[in-house]
Short mmCIF file of C-alpha atoms and ligand atoms in Angstrom, two decimals:
data_model
loop_
_atom_site.label_atom_id
_atom_site.label_comp_id
_atom_site.label_asym_id
_atom_site.label_seq_id
_atom_site.Cartn_x
_atom_site.Cartn_y
_atom_site.Cartn_z
CA MET B 1 84.97 -60.93 -40.89
CA GLU B 2 86.97 -63.08 -43.33
CA SER B 3 84.86 -65.25 -45.58
CA HIS B 4 87.10 -68.28 -45.28
CA TYR B 5 89.87 -69.94 -43.28
CA PRO B 6 92.06 -68.60 -41.74
CA PHE B 7 89.66 -66.51 -39.73
CA ALA B 8 90.93 -63.50 -37.79
CA LEU B 9 89.58 -61.84 -34.69
CA PRO B 10 87.77 -58.67 -35.79
CA PRO B 11 89.01 -55.74 -33.71
CA LEU B 12 86.52 -54.38 -31.22
CA PRO B 13 84.83 -51.55 -33.17
CA TYR B 14 85.09 -49.13 -30.21
CA PRO B 15 87.39 -48.53 -27.21
CA TYR B 16 87.03 -50.91 -24.28
CA ASP B 17 85.48 -48.29 -22.00
CA THR B 18 82.94 -47.07 -24.56
CA LEU B 19 80.06 -49.12 -23.20
CA GLU B 20 80.50 -48.19 -19.55
CA PRO B 21 78.74 -48.26 -17.19
CA GLU B 22 76.44 -50.80 -18.87
CA ILE B 23 79.34 -53.09 -19.77
CA ASP B 24 82.59 -52.19 -18.10
CA ALA B 25 85.99 -52.24 -19.77
CA LYS B 26 87.27 -55.30 -17.92
CA ALA B 27 84.22 -57.39 -18.77
CA LEU B 28 84.30 -56.23 -22.38
CA CYS B 29 88.02 -56.91 -22.71
CA PHE B 30 87.69 -60.46 -21.36
CA HIS B 31 84.68 -61.16 -23.53
CA HIS B 32 86.23 -59.93 -26.76
CA ASP B 33 89.95 -60.58 -26.29
CA LYS B 34 89.69 -63.91 -24.49
CA HIS B 35 86.38 -65.61 -25.24
CA PHE B 36 85.75 -64.40 -28.80
CA ALA B 37 89.44 -64.82 -29.61
CA ALA B 38 89.36 -68.41 -28.35
CA TYR B 39 86.55 -69.31 -30.73
CA VAL B 40 88.54 -67.88 -33.66
CA ASP B 41 91.75 -69.65 -32.63
CA ASN B 42 90.03 -72.96 -31.99
CA LEU B 43 88.20 -72.84 -35.30
CA ASN B 44 91.46 -72.24 -37.18
CA LYS B 45 93.23 -75.04 -35.31
CA LEU B 46 90.43 -77.47 -36.11
CA LEU B 47 90.39 -76.59 -39.80
CA LYS B 48 94.15 -76.32 -40.38
CA PRO B 49 94.69 -80.03 -41.18
CA TYR B 50 91.65 -80.11 -43.48
CA PRO B 51 92.37 -77.99 -46.59
CA ALA B 52 89.26 -79.37 -48.25
CA TYR B 53 87.24 -77.06 -45.99
CA HIS B 54 89.43 -73.95 -46.20
CA GLY B 55 87.16 -72.53 -48.88
CA TRP B 56 84.02 -72.85 -46.79
CA SER B 57 82.50 -69.63 -45.57
CA LEU B 58 81.73 -69.11 -41.91
CA GLU B 59 78.02 -69.46 -42.67
CA GLN B 60 78.66 -72.74 -44.52
CA LEU B 61 80.61 -74.09 -41.58
CA CYS B 62 77.80 -73.09 -39.20
CA GLN B 63 75.08 -74.67 -41.30
CA ASN B 64 76.81 -77.70 -42.83
CA TRP B 65 78.91 -78.97 -39.93
CA VAL B 66 77.10 -82.32 -40.18
CA ASP B 67 79.01 -82.93 -43.43
CA LEU B 68 82.43 -82.55 -41.77
CA PRO B 69 84.66 -85.43 -40.64
CA ASP B 70 83.65 -86.94 -37.31
CA GLU B 71 86.74 -85.75 -35.49
CA ILE B 72 86.13 -82.03 -36.11
CA ARG B 73 82.35 -81.97 -36.51
CA LEU B 74 81.37 -80.96 -32.99
CA GLY B 75 84.32 -78.64 -32.55
CA VAL B 76 83.53 -76.75 -35.73
CA ARG B 77 79.85 -76.58 -34.83
CA ASN B 78 80.68 -74.93 -31.50
CA ASN B 79 83.52 -72.69 -32.58
CA ALA B 80 82.20 -71.52 -35.95
CA GLY B 81 78.95 -70.66 -34.20
CA GLY B 82 80.87 -68.85 -31.50
CA VAL B 83 82.65 -66.75 -34.13
CA PHE B 84 79.47 -66.00 -36.05
CA ASN B 85 77.42 -65.06 -32.99
CA HIS B 86 80.08 -62.93 -31.32
CA ASP B 87 80.93 -61.05 -34.50
CA LEU B 88 77.35 -59.80 -34.69
CA TYR B 89 77.04 -59.27 -30.94
CA PHE B 90 79.90 -56.76 -30.76
CA ARG B 91 79.05 -55.03 -34.03
CA MET B 92 75.48 -54.20 -32.99
CA LEU B 93 76.40 -52.33 -29.79
CA ARG B 94 77.44 -48.73 -29.32
CA ALA B 95 77.85 -46.11 -26.62
CA LEU B 96 74.89 -44.25 -25.20
CA PRO B 97 72.69 -42.29 -25.83
CA PRO B 98 70.03 -44.86 -26.62
CA SER B 99 68.73 -44.98 -30.18
CA SER B 100 65.57 -46.36 -31.72
CA PRO B 101 64.68 -48.53 -34.71
CA GLN B 102 64.38 -46.78 -38.07
CA PRO B 103 62.30 -47.53 -41.20
CA PRO B 104 61.55 -50.07 -42.42
CA LEU B 105 62.53 -52.02 -39.30
CA ASP B 106 60.40 -49.90 -36.97
CA GLY B 107 57.25 -50.73 -38.96
CA ALA B 108 58.10 -54.43 -39.04
CA ILE B 109 58.58 -54.38 -35.26
CA ARG B 110 55.18 -52.71 -34.75
CA ARG B 111 53.44 -55.19 -37.04
CA THR B 112 55.09 -58.20 -35.45
CA PHE B 113 55.34 -57.35 -31.77
CA GLY B 114 53.08 -54.29 -31.26
CA SER B 115 55.78 -51.86 -30.16
CA VAL B 116 59.47 -51.61 -29.39
CA ASP B 117 58.64 -52.10 -25.71
CA ASP B 118 56.75 -55.26 -26.56
CA LEU B 119 59.74 -56.48 -28.54
CA LYS B 120 61.95 -55.80 -25.54
CA THR B 121 59.62 -57.78 -23.29
CA ALA B 122 59.53 -60.72 -25.68
CA LEU B 123 63.29 -60.73 -26.25
CA LYS B 124 63.94 -60.39 -22.51
CA ASN B 125 61.64 -63.32 -21.78
CA ALA B 126 63.55 -65.34 -24.33
CA ALA B 127 66.92 -64.31 -22.86
CA LEU B 128 65.87 -65.15 -19.31
CA SER B 129 64.42 -68.50 -20.30
CA VAL B 130 67.52 -69.84 -22.04
CA PHE B 131 68.54 -72.74 -19.81
CA GLY B 132 72.26 -72.61 -19.30
CA SER B 133 74.34 -71.02 -22.05
CA GLY B 134 72.95 -69.68 -25.29
CA TRP B 135 71.59 -66.74 -27.21
CA ALA B 136 68.32 -64.85 -27.67
CA CYS B 137 68.05 -63.29 -31.12
CA LEU B 138 65.86 -60.99 -33.14
CA CYS B 139 65.80 -62.57 -36.59
CA THR B 140 64.35 -62.09 -40.01
CA ASP B 141 63.65 -64.59 -42.74
CA ARG B 142 64.38 -63.83 -46.40
CA HIS B 143 60.94 -62.22 -46.75
CA GLY B 144 61.52 -59.72 -43.92
CA ASN B 145 59.36 -61.51 -41.36
CA LEU B 146 60.68 -60.93 -37.87
CA SER B 147 60.83 -63.48 -35.08
CA ILE B 148 62.58 -64.13 -31.81
CA GLN B 149 64.63 -67.28 -31.54
CA LYS B 150 66.61 -68.93 -28.78
CA VAL B 151 69.59 -71.17 -29.42
CA ALA B 152 71.66 -73.22 -27.01
CA ASN B 153 75.42 -73.08 -26.62
CA GLN B 154 76.97 -71.63 -29.81
CA ASP B 155 74.37 -72.81 -32.27
CA THR B 156 73.18 -70.17 -34.69
CA VAL B 157 69.79 -69.16 -36.03
CA LEU B 158 70.93 -69.77 -39.62
CA PRO B 159 69.33 -70.09 -42.15
CA LEU B 160 67.30 -67.34 -40.48
CA ILE B 161 69.24 -64.09 -40.44
CA PRO B 162 70.04 -62.64 -37.04
CA LEU B 163 69.64 -58.88 -36.73
CA LEU B 164 70.57 -58.69 -33.10
CA CYS B 165 71.68 -61.27 -30.60
CA CYS B 166 71.96 -61.17 -26.84
CA ASP B 167 74.71 -63.36 -25.44
CA VAL B 168 73.41 -65.02 -22.29
CA TRP B 169 76.46 -67.13 -21.58
CA GLU B 170 77.62 -66.36 -18.06
CA HIS B 171 80.96 -65.24 -19.53
CA ALA B 172 79.08 -62.28 -21.05
CA TYR B 173 77.90 -60.89 -17.72
CA TYR B 174 79.13 -62.73 -14.64
CA LEU B 175 82.20 -60.54 -14.06
CA GLN B 176 80.00 -57.47 -13.70
CA TYR B 177 76.48 -58.67 -12.97
CA GLN B 178 77.16 -62.04 -11.30
CA ASN B 179 73.89 -64.01 -11.54
CA ARG B 180 71.71 -61.00 -12.44
CA ARG B 181 70.97 -61.91 -16.06
CA ALA B 182 67.93 -59.61 -16.14
CA ASP B 183 70.01 -56.58 -15.15
CA TYR B 184 72.57 -57.47 -17.80
CA PHE B 185 69.81 -57.75 -20.41
CA ASP B 186 68.46 -54.30 -19.52
CA ALA B 187 71.96 -52.84 -19.78
CA TRP B 188 72.61 -54.60 -23.09
CA TRP B 189 69.28 -53.32 -24.44
CA ARG B 190 70.34 -49.71 -23.79
CA LEU B 191 73.48 -50.30 -25.86
CA ILE B 192 71.81 -51.55 -29.04
CA ASP B 193 72.96 -49.66 -32.11
CA TRP B 194 69.51 -49.39 -33.66
CA PRO B 195 70.61 -47.36 -36.70
CA GLN B 196 73.01 -50.16 -37.58
CA VAL B 197 70.48 -52.91 -36.88
CA SER B 198 67.96 -51.01 -39.04
CA GLU B 199 70.50 -50.63 -41.82
CA ARG B 200 71.22 -54.36 -41.67
CA TYR B 201 67.52 -55.13 -42.01
CA ALA B 202 67.05 -52.69 -44.88
CA GLY B 203 70.09 -54.10 -46.65
CA LEU B 204 68.81 -57.65 -46.31
CA LEU B 205 65.47 -56.63 -47.76
CA GLN B 206 67.17 -55.01 -50.73
CA SER B 207 69.29 -58.05 -51.47
CA ARG B 208 66.42 -60.45 -50.88
CA PRO B 209 63.30 -58.71 -52.14
CA PRO B 210 60.08 -60.05 -50.61
CA ILE B 211 58.35 -62.64 -52.77
CA PRO B 212 54.75 -61.61 -53.41
FE1 FE2 Z 1 80.09 -64.53 -25.42
#
């Protein structure tokens, strides 16, 4: 993902039919090529007339939108968040077979939630209890402490660091699962690329060593 304006749609890191049958090619194509693309396009359109903000990173835009001019503030909040959340969403999925968390993430999950199954239950409860559109995320702080967070619309969990985020906007599942958000969650859970999520966690710990 580009650090600054103009942002570009990251290509889907796998073929459209890779995630079938959990997420079918049509649903995946619409989600990535239409919805994700629209957030990228809208963000660029909003920022184009404001060169003063072309040097801002995506994370800066997500966290500091309150400092932007009135006329683009809400638009940037929604669209920068949409870009940030979707970028991670697609990158942390992969084709079956299912994988499992690796050290040191697996230990952190056991200490925080009890087990991977307990994490799944907690994250699923969060995903099902988002009212309307939003996200349920497994996050870490800069010390490596895990938590589950819910955000509405396209807000982000920043300054917490998301490791994994489940998109519970209807556009993520309605084409294939209609109103069955729980079934979509279970399917999404089977697609998590745990080696990559684990690597992300380990990398964050290395760059932000825990403070004693
Ligand atoms: Fe989405």
